[in-house]
Amino acid sequence: MSSTDPQQSASGSQDPTSYLRSATFTRDGPAVSVENAVTANDLLLGAYDPAKLHPLAQLGDQLDYLVLDDDKMSELPGAGTAIPSRGWSDDLCYGTGTMYLSGLALGGVWGVSEGARRPLAVSNTRLRINSVLNSVTRRGTFIGNSAGVLALVYNGINSSIDGFRGKHDTAGSMAAGALTGALYKSTAGVKPALAAATFVSGMAGIWSYVKKRRTRQIPPATPITPVKCISSSYKKLFHELPWESPQASPRSVASSDHSNTQSPPSAWSLPIQSESSSQQAAAWNQASSTDCASPSMSNQYTSSQSRVQHSSSYHLDVVQHPQRTAEFGSASLSRLPLAPPVVVQLIVRDRFGNSIIPEMELPFLIAHLSLFTDDGSRPLDMGTSPSGEAPPRRLLYGNLVSSPQKLRDLQGRLGLYFLFPDASIRWRGRFQLGISLLRISETDASGTMSIASQGTVLAQARTRPFDVFAHQNYVAPPVTRLTQSFLRQGARIHAFTPNGP
């Protein structure tokens, strides 16, 4: 392998990084066009995999999802408060620093007041300033050092009590405050030690009460849907959806609001996938609310809005087809997504045939990816390795669900697009992707729209067949103009950004 521009590489005036990004390389074999020339980005993409440096890289498929249980998180010191804590080291750093600075500030104010009132033998401005500065340095350092020592001892005792009891609460904080005050004044006698213990314990109790009170006043954030609720919603949304026969057109299938109700293939199973935007999170939280919350929590719309959507037709158009990717086998943390990413345009028309954007219906519309054979005749949920040694495993991996995004195409026209930048294939071969447009809302007898117990397929589309190569034989295709345009508009797509304007 050699550079096609050795004179430019020999020039010392050019930045080596910029040269490598724009340099092209040749290899033995048939000539390729300039558009498909291998660049340094392609070389580095295939040879250097940062995901292998991840501390979880050796787990493979043993870790599909990372879920944090609320009951485990609540056992952390300070959990559930307005100012959460990570433990003893966190309290030691932040608590000690805060107390020390507060003590310096309080001592400084005391010193200013004391220095300003102190009588002087001669009324002189310089002497008054000197008196104030002396009082500030004396009182400030005394109170600051005392507060810092108290914070060190208090945090150490409090963390020890929390570790011994297995929980963090107000009683433990007050006990730590009492021990800290008694220890601090232990050399002054019994009464001063008891007085200090009472004072510090009371201050610790007040601080714990204030933190919990502030927590109750903070409005709750959008709840994270529990895993069980998501699982049940997936079953209702996908395992009970209508499905068209494999003989459909490989391009796209448009439908109106009245869909058939055929049963999907029994082998169709979908994993729980994470969402990449706020619209996706809101849609899934609403979809799961039918199982996890009362019906009054569902978002509702007027009957006039629901009547408008019943006269609409839906159409999916694949505007960017995937070309190739590399198999990831058992190394799911080192997988590469399909390139270029799948981009599907949603076209909604009213009863007069005019293209519209149904604003009120967008939160209820999602698109889902599924894998098929290259001729589109058979769905492929599970598959074995080319050698046949490994047991059947899930073939399509990644973020398989997308919500509509408003983006402009290369001609500047605004439209609705579904993006799938994180879809990977486990084993090599030739495949085809299917995209299904689903609506997860329903309208009752009174004309009110709410979350449905099961979804409805509105339209379907298919991509062109693409190839999945072995990792060592994979060469990434160049970034398309459409991908670059969406990147400039803020779309979250995994791709190398262009160097030029």
XYZ file of C-alpha atoms in Angstrom:
501
model
C 0.000 0.000 0.000
C 1.420 3.378 -0.999
C 0.322 6.977 -1.097
C -0.772 8.336 -4.447
C 0.780 11.762 -3.738
C 4.333 11.226 -2.481
C 5.446 14.744 -3.348
C 2.804 16.237 -1.126
C 3.645 13.849 1.696
C 7.276 14.876 1.492
C 6.394 18.508 1.918
C 7.126 19.646 5.436
C 4.910 22.699 5.177
C 1.653 20.717 5.330
C 0.121 19.506 8.575
C 0.579 15.690 8.741
C -2.882 15.232 10.273
C -4.576 17.164 7.496
C -2.582 15.240 4.881
C -3.569 11.854 6.306
C -7.236 12.816 6.384
C -7.237 13.763 2.719
C -4.701 11.209 1.413
C -5.812 8.295 -0.747
C -4.266 4.853 -0.981
C -4.042 2.260 -3.713
C -3.966 -1.503 -3.583
C -3.436 -4.360 -6.013
C -6.565 -5.127 -7.977
C -8.993 -3.548 -10.416
C -9.163 0.225 -10.552
C -11.929 2.007 -8.667
C -13.570 5.343 -9.257
C -12.471 8.470 -7.430
C -15.703 8.508 -5.428
C -14.953 5.059 -3.995
C -11.234 5.619 -3.385
C -9.937 4.299 -0.064
C -9.017 7.132 2.281
C -7.156 7.251 5.571
C -10.499 7.403 7.392
C -11.444 4.040 5.901
C -8.071 2.577 6.844
C -8.271 3.759 10.439
C -11.896 2.715 10.764
C -11.079 -0.876 9.933
C -7.723 -1.166 11.694
C -8.327 0.754 14.900
C -11.303 -0.071 17.064
C -11.539 2.103 20.201
C -14.338 -0.089 21.551
C -11.791 -2.828 22.256
C -10.259 -0.581 24.923
C -13.533 -0.474 26.843
C -13.343 -2.202 30.263
C -16.438 -4.255 29.361
C -15.115 -5.333 25.962
C -14.469 -8.921 27.076
C -18.048 -9.519 28.167
C -19.382 -10.002 24.641
C -23.082 -10.848 24.652
C -23.133 -11.519 28.374
C -24.221 -7.906 28.938
C -27.044 -6.809 26.622
C -28.488 -4.091 28.828
C -27.377 -2.112 31.874
C -30.243 -1.529 34.311
C -29.917 0.349 37.612
C -32.433 -0.830 40.206
C -34.092 1.915 42.229
C -33.925 -0.103 45.441
C -30.167 -0.487 45.083
C -29.672 3.176 44.236
C -31.686 4.251 47.284
C -29.209 2.505 49.584
C -26.423 4.931 48.658
C -25.548 7.580 51.261
C -27.568 10.688 50.580
C -29.716 9.056 47.889
C -33.164 10.549 47.443
C -32.111 13.976 48.698
C -31.757 17.280 46.892
C -27.956 17.012 47.176
C -27.085 13.321 46.633
C -23.822 11.866 47.908
C -21.465 9.275 46.474
C -20.190 8.179 49.865
C -17.468 8.997 52.358
C -14.975 10.488 49.915
C -17.629 12.747 48.380
C -18.762 14.024 51.774
C -15.171 14.457 52.887
C -14.234 16.656 49.922
C -17.374 18.719 49.445
C -18.438 18.860 53.072
C -15.031 19.822 54.431
C -14.450 22.424 51.742
C -17.881 23.959 52.205
C -17.528 24.139 55.982
C -14.028 25.593 55.784
C -15.018 28.332 53.336
C -18.164 29.091 55.318
C -16.082 29.362 58.486
C -13.658 31.743 56.798
C -16.543 33.918 55.604
C -18.235 33.947 59.003
C -14.967 34.677 60.788
C -14.218 37.459 58.314
C -17.541 39.146 59.035
C -16.923 38.783 62.762
C -13.429 40.205 62.371
C -14.654 43.226 60.381
C -17.269 43.996 63.011
C -14.795 43.545 65.854
C -12.039 45.595 64.213
C -14.430 48.421 63.353
C -15.665 48.733 66.982
C -12.293 48.359 68.707
C -11.211 51.643 70.354
C -7.941 53.165 69.169
C -5.540 55.436 71.039
C -5.283 57.720 68.003
C -8.094 58.134 65.466
C -6.330 57.254 62.222
C -7.569 55.584 59.035
C -4.465 53.438 58.627
C -4.690 52.201 62.202
C -8.384 51.389 61.760
C -7.708 49.390 58.572
C -4.861 47.555 60.301
C -7.148 46.730 63.236
C -9.829 45.362 60.915
C -7.340 43.218 58.975
C -5.851 41.796 62.180
C -9.296 40.860 63.465
C -10.304 39.302 60.138
C -7.211 37.099 59.917
C -7.493 36.056 63.551
C -11.213 35.258 63.639
C -11.426 33.947 60.080
C -8.659 31.384 60.392
C -9.883 30.271 63.823
C -13.468 29.630 62.746
C -12.438 28.234 59.345
C -9.977 25.735 60.828
C -12.449 24.734 63.537
C -15.244 24.192 61.013
C -12.923 22.194 58.739
C -11.852 19.897 61.566
C -15.464 19.395 62.630
C -16.429 18.526 59.049
C -13.586 16.015 58.743
C -14.550 14.238 61.948
C -18.292 14.422 61.245
C -18.053 12.981 57.729
C -15.802 10.168 58.881
C -18.105 9.188 61.750
C -21.263 9.617 59.669
C -19.970 7.409 56.859
C -18.884 4.766 59.362
C -22.340 4.757 60.944
C -24.020 4.526 57.534
C -21.787 1.624 56.531
C -22.483 -0.224 59.788
C -26.273 0.334 59.670
C -26.571 -0.107 55.914
C -28.597 3.072 55.320
C -28.363 6.854 55.454
C -30.970 8.805 57.432
C -31.452 11.697 59.842
C -30.865 9.565 62.945
C -27.408 8.555 61.745
C -26.522 12.164 60.939
C -27.612 13.364 64.389
C -25.656 10.580 66.089
C -22.556 11.505 64.106
C -23.049 15.154 65.058
C -23.338 14.292 68.755
C -20.148 12.217 68.713
C -18.314 14.928 66.773
C -19.299 17.701 69.199
C -18.477 15.623 72.275
C -15.078 14.657 70.863
C -14.252 18.246 69.891
C -14.895 19.598 73.416
C -13.865 16.501 75.358
C -10.807 18.228 76.874
C -12.882 21.139 78.224
C -14.995 19.052 80.597
C -18.246 17.140 80.691
C -20.651 20.082 80.449
C -18.919 21.753 77.469
C -18.732 18.361 75.728
C -22.471 17.738 76.255
C -23.306 21.260 75.093
C -21.206 20.863 71.963
C -22.714 17.428 71.289
C -26.237 18.838 71.570
C -25.449 21.816 69.345
C -23.716 19.866 66.552
C -26.338 17.094 66.670
C -29.113 19.665 66.338
C -27.377 21.345 63.409
C -26.937 17.975 61.667
C -30.610 17.143 62.197
C -31.719 20.524 60.835
C -29.493 20.117 57.768
C -30.876 16.631 57.043
C -34.440 17.905 57.432
C -33.784 20.841 55.087
C -32.336 18.531 52.414
C -35.341 16.214 52.534
C -37.785 19.120 52.540
C -36.127 20.578 49.451
C -36.421 17.184 47.783
C -40.177 17.081 48.380
C -40.546 20.563 46.889
C -38.667 19.658 43.686
C -41.174 18.660 40.946
C -40.696 15.034 39.898
C -38.885 14.466 36.633
C -40.247 12.346 33.824
C -40.233 8.806 35.236
C -38.135 6.118 33.611
C -40.405 3.333 32.464
C -39.697 0.105 34.389
C -38.332 -2.803 32.422
C -41.373 -4.966 33.053
C -43.716 -2.302 31.717
C -41.576 -1.824 28.613
C -41.511 -5.553 27.991
C -45.284 -5.825 28.180
C -45.695 -2.801 25.927
C -43.363 -4.314 23.351
C -45.420 -7.457 23.309
C -48.611 -5.488 22.777
C -47.111 -3.124 20.220
C -45.316 -5.663 18.049
C -46.410 -9.227 18.719
C -50.053 -8.364 18.029
C -49.479 -6.133 14.993
C -50.829 -6.775 11.505
C -48.176 -7.944 9.069
C -48.171 -8.079 5.313
C -47.221 -11.091 3.251
C -43.622 -11.496 2.009
C -44.779 -10.988 -1.569
C -45.173 -7.218 -1.022
C -43.245 -4.704 -3.039
C -39.611 -4.301 -1.931
C -39.862 -0.531 -2.247
C -42.682 0.623 -0.023
C -46.290 -0.057 0.914
C -48.632 2.825 1.691
C -51.905 2.436 3.538
C -54.763 4.517 4.854
C -56.055 4.481 8.389
C -58.015 1.249 7.870
C -55.546 -1.642 8.101
C -56.007 -5.369 8.042
C -55.430 -7.467 11.124
C -53.333 -10.419 10.074
C -51.124 -12.131 12.625
C -47.363 -11.590 12.568
C -44.876 -14.448 12.299
C -44.607 -16.385 15.532
C -40.813 -16.076 15.529
C -40.911 -12.289 15.486
C -39.383 -11.164 18.788
C -38.016 -7.720 19.547
C -35.405 -6.678 22.129
C -35.760 -3.658 24.350
C -33.774 -0.867 22.746
C -32.697 2.529 24.100
C -34.010 5.684 22.444
C -31.849 8.514 21.078
C -34.036 11.576 21.439
C -36.512 13.203 23.781
C -39.413 12.409 21.415
C -38.585 8.698 21.564
C -38.400 8.687 25.358
C -41.725 10.524 25.629
C -43.401 8.164 23.188
C -42.286 5.026 25.052
C -43.188 6.485 28.448
C -46.679 7.141 27.088
C -46.866 3.697 25.494
C -46.040 2.035 28.806
C -48.437 4.137 30.879
C -51.361 1.856 30.069
C -49.740 -0.919 32.101
C -48.034 1.138 34.811
C -50.376 4.075 35.461
C -54.060 4.862 35.652
C -55.975 5.757 32.489
C -56.271 9.356 33.681
C -52.530 9.792 33.166
C -52.805 9.291 29.394
C -52.462 12.279 27.088
C -55.761 12.991 25.374
C -56.729 15.093 22.400
C -59.989 16.464 21.077
C -62.270 14.592 18.743
C -61.779 17.137 15.953
C -58.068 16.335 15.841
C -58.753 12.606 15.732
C -61.183 13.034 12.842
C -58.470 14.784 10.837
C -56.095 11.839 11.149
C -58.726 9.344 10.017
C -58.755 10.967 6.593
C -54.956 10.784 6.178
C -52.846 8.329 4.195
C -49.297 7.292 5.033
C -46.371 6.379 2.815
C -42.765 5.353 3.573
C -39.987 6.118 1.103
C -36.439 4.847 1.700
C -34.334 7.816 0.578
C -30.991 6.348 1.712
C -30.291 2.617 1.466
C -27.534 0.804 3.391
C -24.652 -0.499 1.295
C -22.579 -2.694 3.593
C -21.312 -3.298 7.092
C -19.056 -5.684 9.009
C -20.200 -8.622 11.072
C -19.523 -8.348 14.798
C -20.027 -11.991 15.755
C -19.810 -12.339 19.520
C -18.131 -8.952 20.120
C -21.261 -6.820 20.468
C -19.281 -3.947 21.979
C -17.093 -3.753 18.856
C -19.888 -3.715 16.299
C -20.029 -1.316 13.358
C -23.347 0.159 12.159
C -24.741 -0.111 8.670
C -23.232 2.453 6.318
C -24.630 4.711 5.143
C -27.338 4.847 7.831
C -30.875 3.990 6.805
C -33.000 7.106 6.209
C -36.732 6.716 5.596
C -39.034 9.601 4.715
C -42.598 9.663 6.005
C -45.134 11.241 3.656
C -48.584 11.961 5.096
C -51.354 13.207 2.814
C -54.800 14.515 3.637
C -57.984 13.498 1.842
C -57.249 16.023 -0.921
C -53.801 14.530 -1.610
C -51.835 17.416 -0.088
C -48.674 16.620 1.867
C -49.105 17.564 5.534
C -47.240 17.265 8.846
C -49.609 15.877 11.524
C -48.188 17.713 14.530
C -50.539 16.232 17.122
C -50.030 12.690 15.833
C -46.217 12.706 15.652
C -45.658 11.528 19.276
C -47.728 8.419 18.474
C -45.853 7.449 15.280
C -42.783 5.192 15.358
C -40.862 3.151 12.808
C -39.355 -0.270 13.457
C -36.599 -2.187 11.655
C -36.705 -5.909 10.898
C -34.314 -8.185 9.005
C -35.164 -10.293 5.950
C -33.384 -12.468 3.433
C -31.943 -10.754 0.377
C -35.082 -11.501 -1.655
C -37.369 -10.367 1.183
C -39.248 -13.657 1.336
C -38.393 -14.708 4.890
C -37.825 -12.760 8.137
C -34.558 -13.452 9.945
C -34.812 -12.930 13.671
C -32.349 -15.643 14.654
C -29.409 -17.089 12.782
C -26.262 -19.167 13.121
C -22.697 -18.357 12.134
C -21.498 -19.209 8.597
C -19.600 -22.184 10.010
C -22.694 -23.418 11.832
C -20.770 -24.011 15.063
C -22.359 -21.268 17.173
C -25.959 -21.667 18.400
C -28.694 -19.506 16.819
C -28.574 -15.925 18.068
C -30.279 -12.642 17.331
C -29.028 -11.260 14.001
C -30.239 -7.656 13.963
C -28.743 -5.642 16.798
C -28.846 -2.003 17.876
C -31.447 0.747 18.030
C -34.295 -0.654 15.952
C -36.964 1.935 16.800
C -37.043 5.548 15.607
C -39.331 8.550 16.036
C -39.965 11.086 13.254
C -37.633 14.064 12.997
C -38.185 17.282 11.080
C -35.240 17.765 8.706
C -34.572 19.420 5.365
C -33.409 17.467 2.333
C -30.694 18.506 -0.126
C -33.165 20.810 -1.889
C -34.099 22.556 1.367
C -37.574 21.030 1.626
C -38.819 20.283 5.145
C -39.965 16.720 5.766
C -40.389 13.940 8.305
C -37.592 11.369 8.478
C -36.860 8.220 10.460
C -33.131 7.691 11.094
C -31.504 4.362 11.992
C -27.814 5.153 12.638
C -27.168 2.257 15.041
C -28.193 -0.998 13.355
C -25.690 -3.863 13.044
C -25.731 -7.440 11.726
C -24.174 -10.303 13.672
C -23.093 -12.633 10.831
C -21.927 -12.065 7.266
C -24.253 -12.570 4.337
C -26.669 -10.693 2.118
C -29.810 -9.265 3.692
C -32.644 -6.796 3.322
C -34.279 -4.533 5.897
C -37.978 -3.959 6.417
C -39.357 -0.745 7.916
C -42.812 -0.672 9.508
C -44.673 2.522 10.420
C -46.699 2.018 13.601
C -49.251 4.172 15.375
C -49.689 3.564 19.091
C -52.836 5.665 19.628
C -56.525 4.838 19.501
C -59.799 6.754 19.413
C -62.705 5.814 21.685
C -66.436 6.165 21.008
C -66.455 9.820 22.084
C -63.691 10.677 19.611
C -60.938 11.116 22.212
C -57.442 9.956 21.241
C -55.278 8.195 23.850
C -52.585 5.523 24.144
C -53.647 2.267 22.521
C -53.257 -1.181 24.035
C -51.783 -2.387 20.732
C -50.289 -0.691 17.695
C -51.478 -0.430 14.105
C -49.311 -0.817 11.019
C -49.872 2.174 8.723
C -47.222 1.566 6.046
C -44.214 -0.604 5.239
C -41.111 -0.313 3.085
C -38.046 -2.375 2.167
C -34.444 -1.432 1.511
C -32.294 -2.717 -1.304
C -30.242 -5.849 -0.523
C -26.883 -5.150 1.115
C -23.795 -7.175 2.040
C -22.272 -7.932 5.430
C -18.538 -8.678 5.227
C -16.003 -10.131 7.603
C -14.476 -7.464 9.817
C -11.038 -7.687 8.186
C -12.509 -7.329 4.680
C -14.786 -4.389 5.425
C -14.149 -0.994 3.822
C -16.458 1.804 4.936
C -18.281 3.662 2.156
C -17.877 7.443 1.872
C -20.192 9.699 3.848
C -23.143 10.705 1.692
C -24.268 14.272 1.086
C -27.585 13.552 2.773
C -25.830 12.315 5.918
C -23.623 15.405 5.960
C -26.674 17.632 5.561
C -28.504 15.942 8.440
C -25.381 16.188 10.615
C -25.252 19.937 10.042
C -28.898 20.148 11.099
C -28.142 18.442 14.424
C -29.247 14.882 13.685
C -27.531 12.259 15.835
C -25.817 10.074 13.252
C -22.589 8.127 13.788
C -20.415 9.243 10.882
C -17.194 11.077 10.208
C -17.869 14.770 9.751
C -16.451 16.280 6.551
C -13.296 18.346 6.740
C -14.401 20.922 4.211
C -17.359 23.296 4.362
